Amino acid sequence: MSTRKSKTTSSQNRRWLAGGLLALVVAMFLVFVNPGRRNKSSPSIGGGGSPAVASEAGNSPAQPLVGPEASAPRRATRSSLDRTAVKDKSISSQFSQVERLLTDSSLSMLQTAQGLCGIARSRELSDEERDEALAHGLNLDFGAFAALATDPSLPVTLAQRYFDELANRGHVPQQQIEGYLGLMGHGDEGIRTQATEQLSFVLEDEALAETPEALRRAALERLETLKLAPPEQNQAATEGSAEKPAAE
């Protein structure tokens, strides 16, 4: 009987010991786990984010700058200034003389056209720059370039441009006739032929193209008539020639 009680007591003691050890293990586990949770949630309780999150938010382009840096203008660096200078230089370096005249606000339109005419007549410059000056100058003041028509050595590209623009000068018949007369003496046969045919068309006698000398005489006579005509009559003739294509 005493032996059974001893065994029962020993079995109960082992159970209590095992339960106690299990409780101790659970308590130790809770002790180690809870501080970690409190450390992770503590920043939200204090109202601030973790340093890593705050840093990323501060560097995000969606976040506006706050403080003195927000109002401070961005300072131009030497590298940015150098790039700007090179860019501006590349724009005007191709035809620097033409660019200088076109951007000089102190010059009148006539003065600019006269300067461009000087460039167009300069044999020391490239044909490309001379043609560029002519293209801009004819739009400013066509009359400033009248001397080009009488230059037999004018490059063909420039002579052709001048010839093409004469077709738009029907409202100034004297200027148009003088231009074609000048181009009839050009060194290039193609330019001479075009000028001869167009002048005979303007004089309304295309048969004169077969006899250049007769064409010149007829053109000079027409010029004399235009010079002697009163300004009012010239204006009426100009308006009539401008309306004629529309009537057709």
mmCIF file of C-alpha atoms in Angstrom:
data_model
loop_
_atom_site.group_PDB
_atom_site.id
_atom_site.type_symbol
_atom_site.label_atom_id
_atom_site.label_comp_id
_atom_site.label_asym_id
_atom_site.label_seq_id
_atom_site.Cartn_x
_atom_site.Cartn_y
_atom_site.Cartn_z
ATOM 1 C CA MET A 1 0.000 0.000 0.000
ATOM 2 C CA SER A 2 2.742 2.431 0.854
ATOM 3 C CA THR A 3 4.584 1.453 -2.299
ATOM 4 C CA ARG A 4 1.585 2.471 -4.487
ATOM 5 C CA LYS A 5 1.296 5.836 -2.738
ATOM 6 C CA SER A 6 4.985 6.472 -3.270
ATOM 7 C CA LYS A 7 4.698 5.744 -6.995
ATOM 8 C CA THR A 8 1.617 7.964 -7.329
ATOM 9 C CA THR A 9 3.311 10.849 -5.514
ATOM 10 C CA SER A 10 6.418 10.554 -7.657
ATOM 11 C CA SER A 11 4.311 10.570 -10.836
ATOM 12 C CA GLN A 12 2.448 13.676 -9.723
ATOM 13 C CA ASN A 13 5.693 15.432 -8.883
ATOM 14 C CA ARG A 14 7.063 14.742 -12.355
ATOM 15 C CA ARG A 15 3.896 16.170 -13.899
ATOM 16 C CA TRP A 16 4.145 19.343 -11.804
ATOM 17 C CA LEU A 17 7.798 19.693 -12.719
ATOM 18 C CA ALA A 18 7.092 19.272 -16.420
ATOM 19 C CA GLY A 19 4.247 21.803 -16.206
ATOM 20 C CA GLY A 20 6.480 24.234 -14.403
ATOM 21 C CA LEU A 21 9.220 23.897 -16.988
ATOM 22 C CA LEU A 22 6.707 24.395 -19.788
ATOM 23 C CA ALA A 23 5.358 27.538 -18.111
ATOM 24 C CA LEU A 24 8.903 28.852 -17.697
ATOM 25 C CA VAL A 25 9.658 28.286 -21.365
ATOM 26 C CA VAL A 26 6.455 30.087 -22.429
ATOM 27 C CA ALA A 27 7.243 33.009 -20.134
ATOM 28 C CA MET A 28 10.781 33.337 -21.493
ATOM 29 C CA PHE A 29 9.439 33.212 -25.051
ATOM 30 C CA LEU A 30 6.987 36.048 -24.329
ATOM 31 C CA VAL A 31 9.737 38.091 -22.717
ATOM 32 C CA PHE A 32 11.951 37.852 -25.793
ATOM 33 C CA VAL A 33 9.159 38.382 -28.330
ATOM 34 C CA ASN A 34 7.314 41.382 -26.821
ATOM 35 C CA PRO A 35 10.276 43.817 -26.653
ATOM 36 C CA GLY A 36 10.820 43.289 -30.401
ATOM 37 C CA ARG A 37 7.224 44.192 -31.105
ATOM 38 C CA ARG A 38 7.396 47.264 -28.891
ATOM 39 C CA ASN A 39 10.607 48.445 -30.623
ATOM 40 C CA LYS A 40 9.041 48.119 -34.081
ATOM 41 C CA SER A 41 5.855 49.989 -33.137
ATOM 42 C CA SER A 42 7.408 52.629 -30.907
ATOM 43 C CA PRO A 43 8.167 55.150 -33.749
ATOM 44 C CA SER A 44 4.481 55.314 -34.712
ATOM 45 C CA ILE A 45 3.574 56.010 -31.113
ATOM 46 C CA GLY A 46 6.076 58.826 -30.907
ATOM 47 C CA GLY A 47 4.755 60.390 -34.151
ATOM 48 C CA GLY A 48 7.953 59.964 -36.255
ATOM 49 C CA GLY A 49 8.946 57.399 -38.896
ATOM 50 C CA SER A 50 12.037 55.295 -38.945
ATOM 51 C CA PRO A 51 15.191 57.080 -40.176
ATOM 52 C CA ALA A 52 15.329 55.007 -43.369
ATOM 53 C CA VAL A 53 11.701 55.788 -44.273
ATOM 54 C CA ALA A 54 12.106 59.468 -43.443
ATOM 55 C CA SER A 55 15.227 59.679 -45.575
ATOM 56 C CA GLU A 56 13.539 58.074 -48.561
ATOM 57 C CA ALA A 57 10.508 60.377 -48.248
ATOM 58 C CA GLY A 58 12.736 63.407 -48.000
ATOM 59 C CA ASN A 59 14.554 62.497 -51.211
ATOM 60 C CA SER A 60 11.389 61.687 -53.132
ATOM 61 C CA PRO A 61 10.664 64.154 -55.977
ATOM 62 C CA ALA A 62 6.986 64.127 -55.024
ATOM 63 C CA GLN A 63 7.807 65.701 -51.645
ATOM 64 C CA PRO A 64 8.142 69.553 -51.664
ATOM 65 C CA LEU A 65 11.238 71.060 -50.144
ATOM 66 C CA VAL A 66 10.727 72.646 -46.754
ATOM 67 C CA GLY A 67 12.806 75.304 -45.051
ATOM 68 C CA PRO A 68 15.513 77.631 -46.403
ATOM 69 C CA GLU A 69 16.348 75.289 -49.294
ATOM 70 C CA ALA A 70 12.851 75.698 -50.742
ATOM 71 C CA SER A 71 13.239 79.426 -51.503
ATOM 72 C CA ALA A 72 16.924 79.422 -52.449
ATOM 73 C CA PRO A 73 17.393 79.682 -56.273
ATOM 74 C CA ARG A 74 19.499 77.086 -58.031
ATOM 75 C CA ARG A 75 22.991 78.463 -58.560
ATOM 76 C CA ALA A 76 24.419 78.245 -62.072
ATOM 77 C CA THR A 77 27.525 76.111 -62.165
ATOM 78 C CA ARG A 78 30.541 76.705 -64.363
ATOM 79 C CA SER A 79 29.737 73.625 -66.423
ATOM 80 C CA SER A 80 26.214 74.856 -67.197
ATOM 81 C CA LEU A 81 27.518 78.265 -68.226
ATOM 82 C CA ASP A 82 30.091 76.672 -70.503
ATOM 83 C CA ARG A 83 27.448 74.554 -72.198
ATOM 84 C CA THR A 84 25.266 77.608 -72.813
ATOM 85 C CA ALA A 85 28.152 79.537 -74.323
ATOM 86 C CA VAL A 86 29.044 76.699 -76.662
ATOM 87 C CA LYS A 87 25.410 76.316 -77.730
ATOM 88 C CA ASP A 88 25.006 80.019 -78.507
ATOM 89 C CA LYS A 89 28.307 80.058 -80.383
ATOM 90 C CA SER A 90 27.311 77.129 -82.568
ATOM 91 C CA ILE A 91 24.110 78.889 -83.627
ATOM 92 C CA SER A 92 25.757 82.007 -85.045
ATOM 93 C CA SER A 93 29.161 80.689 -86.083
ATOM 94 C CA GLN A 94 28.113 79.496 -89.561
ATOM 95 C CA PHE A 95 27.261 82.961 -90.946
ATOM 96 C CA SER A 96 28.550 85.283 -88.247
ATOM 97 C CA GLN A 97 28.459 88.492 -90.303
ATOM 98 C CA VAL A 98 24.862 87.918 -91.402
ATOM 99 C CA GLU A 99 23.857 87.056 -87.848
ATOM 100 C CA ARG A 100 25.474 90.200 -86.477
ATOM 101 C CA LEU A 101 23.581 92.472 -88.870
ATOM 102 C CA LEU A 102 20.216 90.788 -88.327
ATOM 103 C CA THR A 103 20.499 91.010 -84.536
ATOM 104 C CA ASP A 104 21.731 94.624 -84.364
ATOM 105 C CA SER A 105 18.651 96.514 -83.178
ATOM 106 C CA SER A 106 20.397 99.892 -83.635
ATOM 107 C CA LEU A 107 20.243 99.555 -87.442
ATOM 108 C CA SER A 108 17.248 100.532 -89.554
ATOM 109 C CA MET A 109 15.781 98.089 -92.046
ATOM 110 C CA LEU A 110 17.486 99.904 -94.934
ATOM 111 C CA GLN A 111 20.852 99.950 -93.149
ATOM 112 C CA THR A 112 20.585 96.232 -92.451
ATOM 113 C CA ALA A 113 19.715 95.530 -96.104
ATOM 114 C CA GLN A 114 22.656 97.636 -97.301
ATOM 115 C CA GLY A 115 25.003 95.759 -94.999
ATOM 116 C CA LEU A 116 23.675 92.438 -96.267
ATOM 117 C CA CYS A 117 24.131 93.649 -99.847
ATOM 118 C CA GLY A 118 27.799 94.320 -99.068
ATOM 119 C CA ILE A 119 28.135 90.719 -97.884
ATOM 120 C CA ALA A 120 26.355 89.395 -101.001
ATOM 121 C CA ARG A 121 28.778 91.310 -103.255
ATOM 122 C CA SER A 122 31.917 90.274 -101.367
ATOM 123 C CA ARG A 123 33.981 87.816 -103.425
ATOM 124 C CA GLU A 124 36.113 86.963 -100.389
ATOM 125 C CA LEU A 125 33.191 85.172 -98.715
ATOM 126 C CA SER A 126 31.727 81.798 -99.560
ATOM 127 C CA ASP A 127 28.799 81.542 -101.968
ATOM 128 C CA GLU A 128 26.728 80.053 -99.150
ATOM 129 C CA GLU A 129 27.169 83.073 -96.883
ATOM 130 C CA ARG A 130 26.593 85.494 -99.761
ATOM 131 C CA ASP A 131 23.395 83.676 -100.696
ATOM 132 C CA GLU A 132 22.241 83.701 -97.073
ATOM 133 C CA ALA A 133 22.744 87.473 -96.921
ATOM 134 C CA LEU A 134 20.859 87.931 -100.190
ATOM 135 C CA ALA A 135 17.921 85.800 -99.052
ATOM 136 C CA HIS A 136 17.431 87.887 -95.900
ATOM 137 C CA GLY A 137 18.201 91.222 -97.536
ATOM 138 C CA LEU A 138 15.703 90.913 -100.407
ATOM 139 C CA ASN A 139 12.929 90.530 -97.849
ATOM 140 C CA LEU A 140 14.026 93.685 -96.050
ATOM 141 C CA ASP A 141 14.566 96.073 -98.982
ATOM 142 C CA PHE A 142 14.655 94.719 -102.517
ATOM 143 C CA GLY A 143 15.823 98.008 -104.027
ATOM 144 C CA ALA A 144 19.039 97.955 -101.997
ATOM 145 C CA PHE A 145 20.250 95.037 -104.156
ATOM 146 C CA ALA A 146 19.671 96.590 -107.603
ATOM 147 C CA ALA A 147 23.422 96.678 -108.328
ATOM 148 C CA LEU A 148 23.608 92.863 -108.175
ATOM 149 C CA ALA A 149 21.646 92.536 -111.404
ATOM 150 C CA THR A 150 24.371 94.335 -113.369
ATOM 151 C CA ASP A 151 27.215 92.169 -111.998
ATOM 152 C CA PRO A 152 28.133 89.674 -114.771
ATOM 153 C CA SER A 153 30.293 87.630 -112.387
ATOM 154 C CA LEU A 154 27.594 87.204 -109.737
ATOM 155 C CA PRO A 155 27.471 83.504 -108.736
ATOM 156 C CA VAL A 156 24.712 81.657 -110.547
ATOM 157 C CA THR A 157 22.973 80.684 -107.305
ATOM 158 C CA LEU A 158 22.672 84.339 -106.295
ATOM 159 C CA ALA A 159 21.669 85.463 -109.789
ATOM 160 C CA GLN A 160 18.979 82.786 -109.886
ATOM 161 C CA ARG A 161 17.616 83.845 -106.507
ATOM 162 C CA TYR A 162 17.502 87.468 -107.626
ATOM 163 C CA PHE A 163 15.773 86.468 -110.877
ATOM 164 C CA ASP A 164 13.153 84.390 -109.045
ATOM 165 C CA GLU A 165 12.343 87.262 -106.698
ATOM 166 C CA LEU A 166 11.900 89.667 -109.624
ATOM 167 C CA ALA A 167 8.803 87.700 -110.619
ATOM 168 C CA ASN A 168 7.136 89.007 -107.446
ATOM 169 C CA ARG A 169 7.917 92.661 -108.264
ATOM 170 C CA GLY A 170 5.104 93.190 -110.766
ATOM 171 C CA HIS A 171 3.765 95.995 -108.555
ATOM 172 C CA VAL A 172 7.037 97.890 -109.219
ATOM 173 C CA PRO A 173 7.364 97.601 -113.055
ATOM 174 C CA GLN A 174 10.333 99.967 -113.328
ATOM 175 C CA GLN A 175 12.331 97.905 -110.820
ATOM 176 C CA GLN A 176 11.333 94.692 -112.550
ATOM 177 C CA ILE A 177 12.349 95.842 -116.038
ATOM 178 C CA GLU A 178 15.674 97.236 -114.822
ATOM 179 C CA GLY A 179 16.404 93.943 -113.092
ATOM 180 C CA TYR A 180 15.780 91.854 -116.202
ATOM 181 C CA LEU A 181 17.842 94.240 -118.328
ATOM 182 C CA GLY A 182 20.773 93.844 -115.951
ATOM 183 C CA LEU A 183 20.551 90.053 -115.862
ATOM 184 C CA MET A 184 20.580 89.932 -119.679
ATOM 185 C CA GLY A 185 24.296 90.795 -119.425
ATOM 186 C CA HIS A 186 25.116 88.021 -116.948
ATOM 187 C CA GLY A 187 27.991 85.657 -117.695
ATOM 188 C CA ASP A 188 25.809 82.540 -117.453
ATOM 189 C CA GLU A 189 23.831 81.708 -120.592
ATOM 190 C CA GLY A 190 20.963 80.180 -118.633
ATOM 191 C CA ILE A 191 20.460 83.365 -116.613
ATOM 192 C CA ARG A 192 20.628 85.479 -119.771
ATOM 193 C CA THR A 193 18.024 83.329 -121.514
ATOM 194 C CA GLN A 194 15.614 83.448 -118.583
ATOM 195 C CA ALA A 195 15.953 87.206 -118.249
ATOM 196 C CA THR A 196 15.405 87.736 -121.987
ATOM 197 C CA GLU A 197 12.274 85.627 -122.115
ATOM 198 C CA GLN A 198 10.799 87.115 -118.970
ATOM 199 C CA LEU A 199 11.456 90.691 -120.072
ATOM 200 C CA SER A 200 9.707 90.107 -123.404
ATOM 201 C CA PHE A 201 6.770 88.688 -121.461
ATOM 202 C CA VAL A 202 6.596 91.763 -119.212
ATOM 203 C CA LEU A 203 6.658 94.036 -122.286
ATOM 204 C CA GLU A 204 3.863 91.915 -123.776
ATOM 205 C CA ASP A 205 5.826 91.166 -126.952
ATOM 206 C CA GLU A 206 7.398 87.716 -126.668
ATOM 207 C CA ALA A 207 8.687 87.875 -130.248
ATOM 208 C CA LEU A 208 11.283 90.380 -129.019
ATOM 209 C CA ALA A 209 13.071 87.519 -127.249
ATOM 210 C CA GLU A 210 14.493 86.497 -130.634
ATOM 211 C CA THR A 211 16.233 89.884 -131.050
ATOM 212 C CA PRO A 212 17.880 90.928 -127.769
ATOM 213 C CA GLU A 213 18.916 94.356 -129.096
ATOM 214 C CA ALA A 214 15.359 95.202 -130.124
ATOM 215 C CA LEU A 215 14.220 93.949 -126.715
ATOM 216 C CA ARG A 216 16.632 96.284 -124.932
ATOM 217 C CA ARG A 217 15.431 99.283 -126.954
ATOM 218 C CA ALA A 218 11.805 98.470 -126.187
ATOM 219 C CA ALA A 219 12.631 98.056 -122.493
ATOM 220 C CA LEU A 220 14.443 101.404 -122.335
ATOM 221 C CA GLU A 221 11.524 103.119 -124.035
ATOM 222 C CA ARG A 222 9.139 101.619 -121.489
ATOM 223 C CA LEU A 223 11.360 102.823 -118.655
ATOM 224 C CA GLU A 224 11.316 106.361 -120.049
ATOM 225 C CA THR A 225 7.556 106.238 -120.205
ATOM 226 C CA LEU A 226 7.336 105.050 -116.608
ATOM 227 C CA LYS A 227 9.719 107.761 -115.383
ATOM 228 C CA LEU A 228 7.775 110.526 -117.151
ATOM 229 C CA ALA A 229 4.383 109.297 -116.016
ATOM 230 C CA PRO A 230 2.816 111.130 -113.028
ATOM 231 C CA PRO A 231 2.903 109.242 -109.701
ATOM 232 C CA GLU A 232 -0.893 108.882 -109.763
ATOM 233 C CA GLN A 233 -0.745 107.184 -113.166
ATOM 234 C CA ASN A 234 2.012 104.854 -112.012
ATOM 235 C CA GLN A 235 -0.091 103.925 -108.998
ATOM 236 C CA ALA A 236 -3.105 103.207 -111.216
ATOM 237 C CA ALA A 237 -0.998 101.086 -113.552
ATOM 238 C CA THR A 238 0.374 99.173 -110.594
ATOM 239 C CA GLU A 239 -3.084 98.496 -109.177
ATOM 240 C CA GLY A 240 -4.333 97.479 -112.627
ATOM 241 C CA SER A 241 -1.498 94.977 -113.102
ATOM 242 C CA ALA A 242 -2.189 93.574 -109.631
ATOM 243 C CA GLU A 243 -5.881 93.106 -110.396
ATOM 244 C CA LYS A 244 -5.342 91.641 -113.865
ATOM 245 C CA PRO A 245 -4.465 88.067 -112.735
ATOM 246 C CA ALA A 246 -7.498 88.019 -110.469
ATOM 247 C CA ALA A 247 -9.772 89.044 -113.362
ATOM 248 C CA GLU A 248 -8.421 86.266 -115.517
#
